[in-house]
C-alpha positions as protocol buffer text, in pm:
chain_id: "A"
residue {
  index: 1
  type: UNK
  ca { x: 2214 y: 7333 z: 3048 }
}
residue {
  index: 2
  type: UNK
  ca { x: 2206 y: 7344 z: 3428 }
}
residue {
  index: 3
  type: UNK
  ca { x: 2538 y: 7428 z: 3594 }
}
residue {
  index: 4
  type: UNK
  ca { x: 2552 y: 7277 z: 3939 }
}
residue {
  index: 5
  type: UNK
  ca { x: 2686 y: 7485 z: 4225 }
}
residue {
  index: 6
  type: UNK
  ca { x: 2860 y: 7375 z: 4547 }
}
residue {
  index: 7
  type: UNK
  ca { x: 2646 y: 7256 z: 4839 }
}
residue {
  index: 8
  type: UNK
  ca { x: 2481 y: 7550 z: 5014 }
}
residue {
  index: 9
  type: UNK
  ca { x: 2453 y: 7588 z: 5392 }
}
residue {
  index: 10
  type: UNK
  ca { x: 2181 y: 7831 z: 5500 }
}
residue {
  index: 11
  type: UNK
  ca { x: 2207 y: 7997 z: 5843 }
}
residue {
  index: 12
  type: UNK
  ca { x: 1904 y: 8168 z: 6003 }
}
residue {
  index: 13
  type: UNK
  ca { x: 1872 y: 8495 z: 6190 }
}
residue {
  index: 14
  type: UNK
  ca { x: 1835 y: 8522 z: 6567 }
}
residue {
  index: 15
  type: UNK
  ca { x: 1509 y: 8369 z: 6687 }
}
residue {
  index: 16
  type: UNK
  ca { x: 1441 y: 8208 z: 6348 }
}
residue {
  index: 17
  type: UNK
  ca { x: 1447 y: 7853 z: 6217 }
}
residue {
  index: 18
  type: UNK
  ca { x: 1447 y: 7685 z: 5877 }
}
residue {
  index: 19
  type: UNK
  ca { x: 1120 y: 7846 z: 5776 }
}
residue {
  index: 20
  type: UNK
  ca { x: 1318 y: 8162 z: 5705 }
}
residue {
  index: 21
  type: UNK
  ca { x: 1487 y: 7983 z: 5414 }
}
residue {
  index: 22
  type: UNK
  ca { x: 1201 y: 7751 z: 5313 }
}
residue {
  index: 23
  type: UNK
  ca { x: 1148 y: 7898 z: 4966 }
}
residue {
  index: 24
  type: UNK
  ca { x: 1519 y: 7899 z: 4885 }
}
residue {
  index: 25
  type: UNK
  ca { x: 1558 y: 7536 z: 4993 }
}
residue {
  index: 26
  type: UNK
  ca { x: 1292 y: 7441 z: 4740 }
}
residue {
  index: 27
  type: UNK
  ca { x: 1372 y: 7686 z: 4461 }
}
residue {
  index: 28
  type: UNK
  ca { x: 1749 y: 7634 z: 4454 }
}
residue {
  index: 29
  type: UNK
  ca { x: 1740 y: 7255 z: 4471 }
}
residue {
  index: 30
  type: UNK
  ca { x: 1785 y: 7234 z: 4093 }
}
residue {
  index: 31
  type: UNK
  ca { x: 2135 y: 7385 z: 4111 }
}
residue {
  index: 32
  type: UNK
  ca { x: 2264 y: 7302 z: 4460 }
}
residue {
  index: 33
  type: UNK
  ca { x: 2207 y: 7084 z: 4764 }
}
residue {
  index: 34
  type: UNK
  ca { x: 2070 y: 7325 z: 5029 }
}
residue {
  index: 35
  type: UNK
  ca { x: 2104 y: 7234 z: 5396 }
}
residue {
  index: 36
  type: UNK
  ca { x: 2032 y: 7420 z: 5719 }
}
residue {
  index: 37
  type: UNK
  ca { x: 2284 y: 7496 z: 5991 }
}
residue {
  index: 38
  type: UNK
  ca { x: 2183 y: 7464 z: 6357 }
}
residue {
  index: 39
  type: UNK
  ca { x: 2247 y: 7782 z: 6559 }
}
residue {
  index: 40
  type: UNK
  ca { x: 2024 y: 7690 z: 6855 }
}
residue {
  index: 41
  type: UNK
  ca { x: 2258 y: 7482 z: 7072 }
}
residue {
  index: 42
  type: UNK
  ca { x: 2569 y: 7690 z: 7140 }
}
residue {
  index: 43
  type: UNK
  ca { x: 2624 y: 8019 z: 7321 }
}
residue {
  index: 44
  type: UNK
  ca { x: 2928 y: 8151 z: 7132 }
}
residue {
  index: 45
  type: UNK
  ca { x: 2982 y: 8230 z: 6765 }
}
residue {
  index: 46
  type: UNK
  ca { x: 3294 y: 8015 z: 6769 }
}
residue {
  index: 47
  type: UNK
  ca { x: 3100 y: 7710 z: 6889 }
}
residue {
  index: 48
  type: UNK
  ca { x: 2816 y: 7774 z: 6644 }
}
residue {
  index: 49
  type: UNK
  ca { x: 3063 y: 7789 z: 6356 }
}
residue {
  index: 50
  type: UNK
  ca { x: 3241 y: 7477 z: 6474 }
}
residue {
  index: 51
  type: UNK
  ca { x: 2908 y: 7291 z: 6482 }
}
residue {
  index: 52
  type: UNK
  ca { x: 2827 y: 7406 z: 6129 }
}
residue {
  index: 53
  type: UNK
  ca { x: 3168 y: 7289 z: 6008 }
}
residue {
  index: 54
  type: UNK
  ca { x: 3133 y: 6953 z: 6181 }
}
residue {
  index: 55
  type: UNK
  ca { x: 2819 y: 6878 z: 5979 }
}
residue {
  index: 56
  type: UNK
  ca { x: 2923 y: 7044 z: 5652 }
}
residue {
  index: 57
  type: UNK
  ca { x: 3061 y: 6889 z: 5333 }
}
residue {
  index: 58
  type: UNK
  ca { x: 3435 y: 6924 z: 5268 }
}
residue {
  index: 59
  type: UNK
  ca { x: 3371 y: 7229 z: 5045 }
}
residue {
  index: 60
  type: UNK
  ca { x: 3057 y: 7442 z: 5038 }
}
residue {
  index: 61
  type: UNK
  ca { x: 2896 y: 7785 z: 4998 }
}
residue {
  index: 62
  type: UNK
  ca { x: 2731 y: 7952 z: 5297 }
}
residue {
  index: 63
  type: UNK
  ca { x: 2460 y: 8217 z: 5329 }
}
residue {
  index: 64
  type: UNK
  ca { x: 2337 y: 8377 z: 5650 }
}
residue {
  index: 65
  type: UNK
  ca { x: 2095 y: 8641 z: 5772 }
}
residue {
  index: 66
  type: UNK
  ca { x: 2202 y: 8865 z: 6063 }
}
residue {
  index: 67
  type: UNK
  ca { x: 2326 y: 8621 z: 6331 }
}
residue {
  index: 68
  type: UNK
  ca { x: 2365 y: 8367 z: 6052 }
}
residue {
  index: 69
  type: UNK
  ca { x: 2585 y: 8613 z: 5865 }
}
residue {
  index: 70
  type: UNK
  ca { x: 2815 y: 8659 z: 6164 }
}
residue {
  index: 71
  type: UNK
  ca { x: 2841 y: 8282 z: 6204 }
}
residue {
  index: 72
  type: UNK
  ca { x: 2919 y: 8251 z: 5832 }
}
residue {
  index: 73
  type: UNK
  ca { x: 3208 y: 8494 z: 5877 }
}
residue {
  index: 74
  type: UNK
  ca { x: 3332 y: 8294 z: 6175 }
}
residue {
  index: 75
  type: UNK
  ca { x: 3311 y: 7975 z: 5966 }
}
residue {
  index: 76
  type: UNK
  ca { x: 3543 y: 8137 z: 5713 }
}
residue {
  index: 77
  type: UNK
  ca { x: 3779 y: 8251 z: 5990 }
}
residue {
  index: 78
  type: UNK
  ca { x: 3801 y: 7896 z: 6124 }
}
residue {
  index: 79
  type: UNK
  ca { x: 3822 y: 7709 z: 5793 }
}
residue {
  index: 80
  type: UNK
  ca { x: 3882 y: 7944 z: 5498 }
}
residue {
  index: 81
  type: UNK
  ca { x: 3995 y: 7658 z: 5275 }
}
residue {
  index: 82
  type: UNK
  ca { x: 3651 y: 7493 z: 5293 }
}
residue {
  index: 83
  type: UNK
  ca { x: 3430 y: 7789 z: 5200 }
}
residue {
  index: 84
  type: UNK
  ca { x: 3385 y: 7862 z: 4828 }
}
residue {
  index: 85
  type: UNK
  ca { x: 3136 y: 8150 z: 4847 }
}
residue {
  index: 86
  type: UNK
  ca { x: 2958 y: 8354 z: 5116 }
}
residue {
  index: 87
  type: UNK
  ca { x: 2636 y: 8557 z: 5111 }
}
residue {
  index: 88
  type: UNK
  ca { x: 2556 y: 8797 z: 5396 }
}
residue {
  index: 89
  type: UNK
  ca { x: 2205 y: 8938 z: 5442 }
}
residue {
  index: 90
  type: UNK
  ca { x: 2130 y: 9205 z: 5703 }
}
residue {
  index: 91
  type: UNK
  ca { x: 2484 y: 9178 z: 5839 }
}
residue {
  index: 92
  type: UNK
  ca { x: 2690 y: 9468 z: 5971 }
}
residue {
  index: 93
  type: UNK
  ca { x: 3063 y: 9529 z: 5991 }
}
residue {
  index: 94
  type: UNK
  ca { x: 3028 y: 9561 z: 6371 }
}
residue {
  index: 95
  type: UNK
  ca { x: 2835 y: 9344 z: 6616 }
}
residue {
  index: 96
  type: UNK
  ca { x: 2773 y: 9615 z: 6871 }
}
residue {
  index: 97
  type: UNK
  ca { x: 2406 y: 9603 z: 6959 }
}
residue {
  index: 98
  type: UNK
  ca { x: 2149 y: 9702 z: 7220 }
}
residue {
  index: 99
  type: UNK
  ca { x: 2015 y: 9404 z: 7415 }
}
residue {
  index: 100
  type: UNK
  ca { x: 1659 y: 9328 z: 7305 }
}
residue {
  index: 101
  type: UNK
  ca { x: 1382 y: 9101 z: 7421 }
}
residue {
  index: 102
  type: UNK
  ca { x: 1226 y: 8850 z: 7182 }
}
residue {
  index: 103
  type: UNK
  ca { x: 926 y: 9082 z: 7144 }
}
residue {
  index: 104
  type: UNK
  ca { x: 1141 y: 9386 z: 7064 }
}
residue {
  index: 105
  type: UNK
  ca { x: 1345 y: 9194 z: 6808 }
}
residue {
  index: 106
  type: UNK
  ca { x: 1026 y: 9072 z: 6641 }
}
residue {
  index: 107
  type: UNK
  ca { x: 880 y: 9422 z: 6624 }
}
residue {
  index: 108
  type: UNK
  ca { x: 1195 y: 9554 z: 6458 }
}
residue {
  index: 109
  type: UNK
  ca { x: 1211 y: 9265 z: 6214 }
}
residue {
  index: 110
  type: UNK
  ca { x: 850 y: 9306 z: 6101 }
}
residue {
  index: 111
  type: UNK
  ca { x: 811 y: 9683 z: 6126 }
}
residue {
  index: 112
  type: UNK
  ca { x: 578 y: 9831 z: 5860 }
}
residue {
  index: 113
  type: UNK
  ca { x: 754 y: 9969 z: 5558 }
}
residue {
  index: 114
  type: UNK
  ca { x: 674 y: 10075 z: 5202 }
}
residue {
  index: 115
  type: UNK
  ca { x: 471 y: 9761 z: 5126 }
}
residue {
  index: 116
  type: UNK
  ca { x: 199 y: 9754 z: 5395 }
}
residue {
  index: 117
  type: UNK
  ca { x: 50 y: 9430 z: 5262 }
}
residue {
  index: 118
  type: UNK
  ca { x: 373 y: 9248 z: 5340 }
}
residue {
  index: 119
  type: UNK
  ca { x: 383 y: 9313 z: 5712 }
}
residue {
  index: 120
  type: UNK
  ca { x: 93 y: 9082 z: 5814 }
}
residue {
  index: 121
  type: UNK
  ca { x: 226 y: 8816 z: 5575 }
}
residue {
  index: 122
  type: UNK
  ca { x: 564 y: 8822 z: 5750 }
}
residue {
  index: 123
  type: UNK
  ca { x: 456 y: 8879 z: 6109 }
}
residue {
  index: 124
  type: UNK
  ca { x: 270 y: 8546 z: 6140 }
}
residue {
  index: 125
  type: UNK
  ca { x: 561 y: 8325 z: 6029 }
}
residue {
  index: 126
  type: UNK
  ca { x: 807 y: 8531 z: 6233 }
}
residue {
  index: 127
  type: UNK
  ca { x: 599 y: 8487 z: 6547 }
}
residue {
  index: 128
  type: UNK
  ca { x: 565 y: 8115 z: 6479 }
}
residue {
  index: 129
  type: UNK
  ca { x: 942 y: 8080 z: 6438 }
}
residue {
  index: 130
  type: UNK
  ca { x: 1005 y: 8271 z: 6761 }
}
residue {
  index: 131
  type: UNK
  ca { x: 767 y: 8043 z: 6949 }
}
residue {
  index: 132
  type: UNK
  ca { x: 927 y: 7728 z: 6809 }
}
residue {
  index: 133
  type: UNK
  ca { x: 1281 y: 7848 z: 6882 }
}
residue {
  index: 134
  type: UNK
  ca { x: 1184 y: 7971 z: 7229 }
}
residue {
  index: 135
  type: UNK
  ca { x: 1310 y: 8236 z: 7467 }
}
residue {
  index: 136
  type: UNK
  ca { x: 1594 y: 8023 z: 7605 }
}
residue {
  index: 137
  type: UNK
  ca { x: 1753 y: 7982 z: 7262 }
}
residue {
  index: 138
  type: UNK
  ca { x: 1701 y: 8351 z: 7183 }
}
residue {
  index: 139
  type: UNK
  ca { x: 1881 y: 8450 z: 7504 }
}
residue {
  index: 140
  type: UNK
  ca { x: 2165 y: 8210 z: 7422 }
}
residue {
  index: 141
  type: UNK
  ca { x: 2198 y: 8357 z: 7074 }
}
residue {
  index: 142
  type: UNK
  ca { x: 2193 y: 8709 z: 7210 }
}
residue {
  index: 143
  type: UNK
  ca { x: 2471 y: 8625 z: 7458 }
}
residue {
  index: 144
  type: UNK
  ca { x: 2677 y: 8494 z: 7167 }
}
residue {
  index: 145
  type: UNK
  ca { x: 2631 y: 8822 z: 6983 }
}
residue {
  index: 146
  type: UNK
  ca { x: 2718 y: 9037 z: 7283 }
}
residue {
  index: 147
  type: UNK
  ca { x: 3028 y: 8833 z: 7367 }
}
residue {
  index: 148
  type: UNK
  ca { x: 3195 y: 8895 z: 7030 }
}
residue {
  index: 149
  type: UNK
  ca { x: 3168 y: 9267 z: 6940 }
}
residue {
  index: 150
  type: UNK
  ca { x: 3479 y: 9268 z: 6717 }
}
residue {
  index: 151
  type: UNK
  ca { x: 3462 y: 9063 z: 6397 }
}
residue {
  index: 152
  type: UNK
  ca { x: 3741 y: 9241 z: 6213 }
}
residue {
  index: 153
  type: UNK
  ca { x: 3954 y: 8927 z: 6187 }
}
residue {
  index: 154
  type: UNK
  ca { x: 3662 y: 8730 z: 6044 }
}
residue {
  index: 155
  type: UNK
  ca { x: 3588 y: 8998 z: 5783 }
}
residue {
  index: 156
  type: UNK
  ca { x: 3956 y: 9019 z: 5689 }
}
residue {
  index: 157
  type: UNK
  ca { x: 3959 y: 8642 z: 5626 }
}
residue {
  index: 158
  type: UNK
  ca { x: 3706 y: 8667 z: 5341 }
}
residue {
  index: 159
  type: UNK
  ca { x: 3879 y: 8596 z: 5011 }
}
residue {
  index: 160
  type: UNK
  ca { x: 3596 y: 8429 z: 4817 }
}
residue {
  index: 161
  type: UNK
  ca { x: 3312 y: 8562 z: 4597 }
}
residue {
  index: 162
  type: UNK
  ca { x: 3085 y: 8748 z: 4838 }
}
residue {
  index: 163
  type: UNK
  ca { x: 2730 y: 8879 z: 4817 }
}
residue {
  index: 164
  type: UNK
  ca { x: 2618 y: 9148 z: 5065 }
}
residue {
  index: 165
  type: UNK
  ca { x: 2247 y: 9234 z: 5067 }
}
residue {
  index: 166
  type: UNK
  ca { x: 2020 y: 9442 z: 5289 }
}
residue {
  index: 167
  type: UNK
  ca { x: 1655 y: 9540 z: 5296 }
}
residue {
  index: 168
  type: UNK
  ca { x: 1576 y: 9897 z: 5202 }
}
residue {
  index: 169
  type: UNK
  ca { x: 1383 y: 9938 z: 5528 }
}
residue {
  index: 170
  type: UNK
  ca { x: 1592 y: 9716 z: 5754 }
}
residue {
  index: 171
  type: UNK
  ca { x: 1597 y: 9874 z: 6102 }
}
residue {
  index: 172
  type: UNK
  ca { x: 1830 y: 9618 z: 6260 }
}
residue {
  index: 173
  type: UNK
  ca { x: 2103 y: 9644 z: 5996 }
}
residue {
  index: 174
  type: UNK
  ca { x: 2075 y: 9980 z: 5824 }
}
residue {
  index: 175
  type: UNK
  ca { x: 2173 y: 9996 z: 5453 }
}
residue {
  index: 176
  type: UNK
  ca { x: 2466 y: 10223 z: 5543 }
}
residue {
  index: 177
  type: UNK
  ca { x: 2594 y: 9957 z: 5785 }
}
residue {
  index: 178
  type: UNK
  ca { x: 2569 y: 9688 z: 5517 }
}
residue {
  index: 179
  type: UNK
  ca { x: 2756 y: 9920 z: 5282 }
}
residue {
  index: 180
  type: UNK
  ca { x: 3038 y: 9947 z: 5536 }
}
residue {
  index: 181
  type: UNK
  ca { x: 3064 y: 9567 z: 5540 }
}
residue {
  index: 182
  type: UNK
  ca { x: 3066 y: 9542 z: 5160 }
}
residue {
  index: 183
  type: UNK
  ca { x: 3335 y: 9809 z: 5139 }
}
residue {
  index: 184
  type: UNK
  ca { x: 3561 y: 9602 z: 5367 }
}
residue {
  index: 185
  type: UNK
  ca { x: 3540 y: 9289 z: 5149 }
}
residue {
  index: 186
  type: UNK
  ca { x: 3730 y: 9311 z: 4818 }
}
residue {
  index: 187
  type: UNK
  ca { x: 3496 y: 9287 z: 4520 }
}
residue {
  index: 188
  type: UNK
  ca { x: 3179 y: 9245 z: 4726 }
}
residue {
  index: 189
  type: UNK
  ca { x: 2874 y: 9414 z: 4569 }
}
residue {
  index: 190
  type: UNK
  ca { x: 2593 y: 9553 z: 4785 }
}
residue {
  index: 191
  type: UNK
  ca { x: 2237 y: 9473 z: 4680 }
}
residue {
  index: 192
  type: UNK
  ca { x: 1966 y: 9684 z: 4842 }
}
residue {
  index: 193
  type: UNK
  ca { x: 1637 y: 9494 z: 4827 }
}
residue {
  index: 194
  type: UNK
  ca { x: 1350 y: 9733 z: 4772 }
}
residue {
  index: 195
  type: UNK
  ca { x: 1041 y: 9735 z: 4996 }
}
residue {
  index: 196
  type: UNK
  ca { x: 1205 y: 9492 z: 5237 }
}
residue {
  index: 197
  type: UNK
  ca { x: 1292 y: 9481 z: 5607 }
}
residue {
  index: 198
  type: UNK
  ca { x: 1536 y: 9259 z: 5797 }
}
residue {
  index: 199
  type: UNK
  ca { x: 1428 y: 8910 z: 5694 }
}
residue {
  index: 200
  type: UNK
  ca { x: 1476 y: 8924 z: 5318 }
}
residue {
  index: 201
  type: UNK
  ca { x: 1450 y: 8548 z: 5240 }
}
residue {
  index: 202
  type: UNK
  ca { x: 1101 y: 8548 z: 5393 }
}
residue {
  index: 203
  type: UNK
  ca { x: 989 y: 8894 z: 5279 }
}
residue {
  index: 204
  type: UNK
  ca { x: 1122 y: 8886 z: 4923 }
}
residue {
  index: 205
  type: UNK
  ca { x: 1181 y: 8516 z: 4851 }
}
residue {
  index: 206
  type: UNK
  ca { x: 1184 y: 8541 z: 4473 }
}
residue {
  index: 207
  type: UNK
  ca { x: 1440 y: 8821 z: 4463 }
}
residue {
  index: 208
  type: UNK
  ca { x: 1659 y: 8652 z: 4723 }
}
residue {
  index: 209
  type: UNK
  ca { x: 1646 y: 8323 z: 4533 }
}
residue {
  index: 210
  type: UNK
  ca { x: 1756 y: 8496 z: 4214 }
}
residue {
  index: 211
  type: UNK
  ca { x: 2038 y: 8679 z: 4393 }
}
residue {
  index: 212
  type: UNK
  ca { x: 2160 y: 8349 z: 4538 }
}
residue {
  index: 213
  type: UNK
  ca { x: 2127 y: 8168 z: 4206 }
}
residue {
  index: 214
  type: UNK
  ca { x: 2337 y: 8432 z: 4028 }
}
residue {
  index: 215
  type: UNK
  ca { x: 2592 y: 8434 z: 4313 }
}
residue {
  index: 216
  type: UNK
  ca { x: 2619 y: 8054 z: 4319 }
}
residue {
  index: 217
  type: UNK
  ca { x: 2665 y: 8026 z: 3944 }
}
residue {
  index: 218
  type: UNK
  ca { x: 2869 y: 8341 z: 3889 }
}
């Protein structure tokens, strides 16, 4: 018997669009209603979160990668009563970062790791997403990240079932940094995804789908 989960809002990483979550949108549609949040318009995390909330159902689960994870935390800070669950991929406990160009961010996201056959599979879609999103949006998203280095209040607001996951070879959010985030959220497990970099939903779609399915129905 299928147990239906709350609606699921999926938030992409910096310089990415809905293609990042394409497999999960399809593969989780039997247990939830997946929808994509738009992080391309606003230049602050607060405004991004407010836009997500304005288009969200009254109650929902939210999952984000990197920038999407920070926006998910801000969504909880703004409206904790509306969020039932949160999943954070490649998300750190601190937003301090070195400014990067689109090209540098892409190189870090698709850097070769233990599965060399995966890199060319990922690099094409990542480049296509970056081109669709465009440099202007990337710069806007980066400004939003740099303007809000302290997310302690947002992390402290999390009081719902939480999944924290990170790629074994993530060079943007190191596993130790994801562990720090998980340690600050009561009851949050950390899942390290083997042979994976920063963009887990694209790199390891089957494993990410199963993690989300278990988290949604847990």
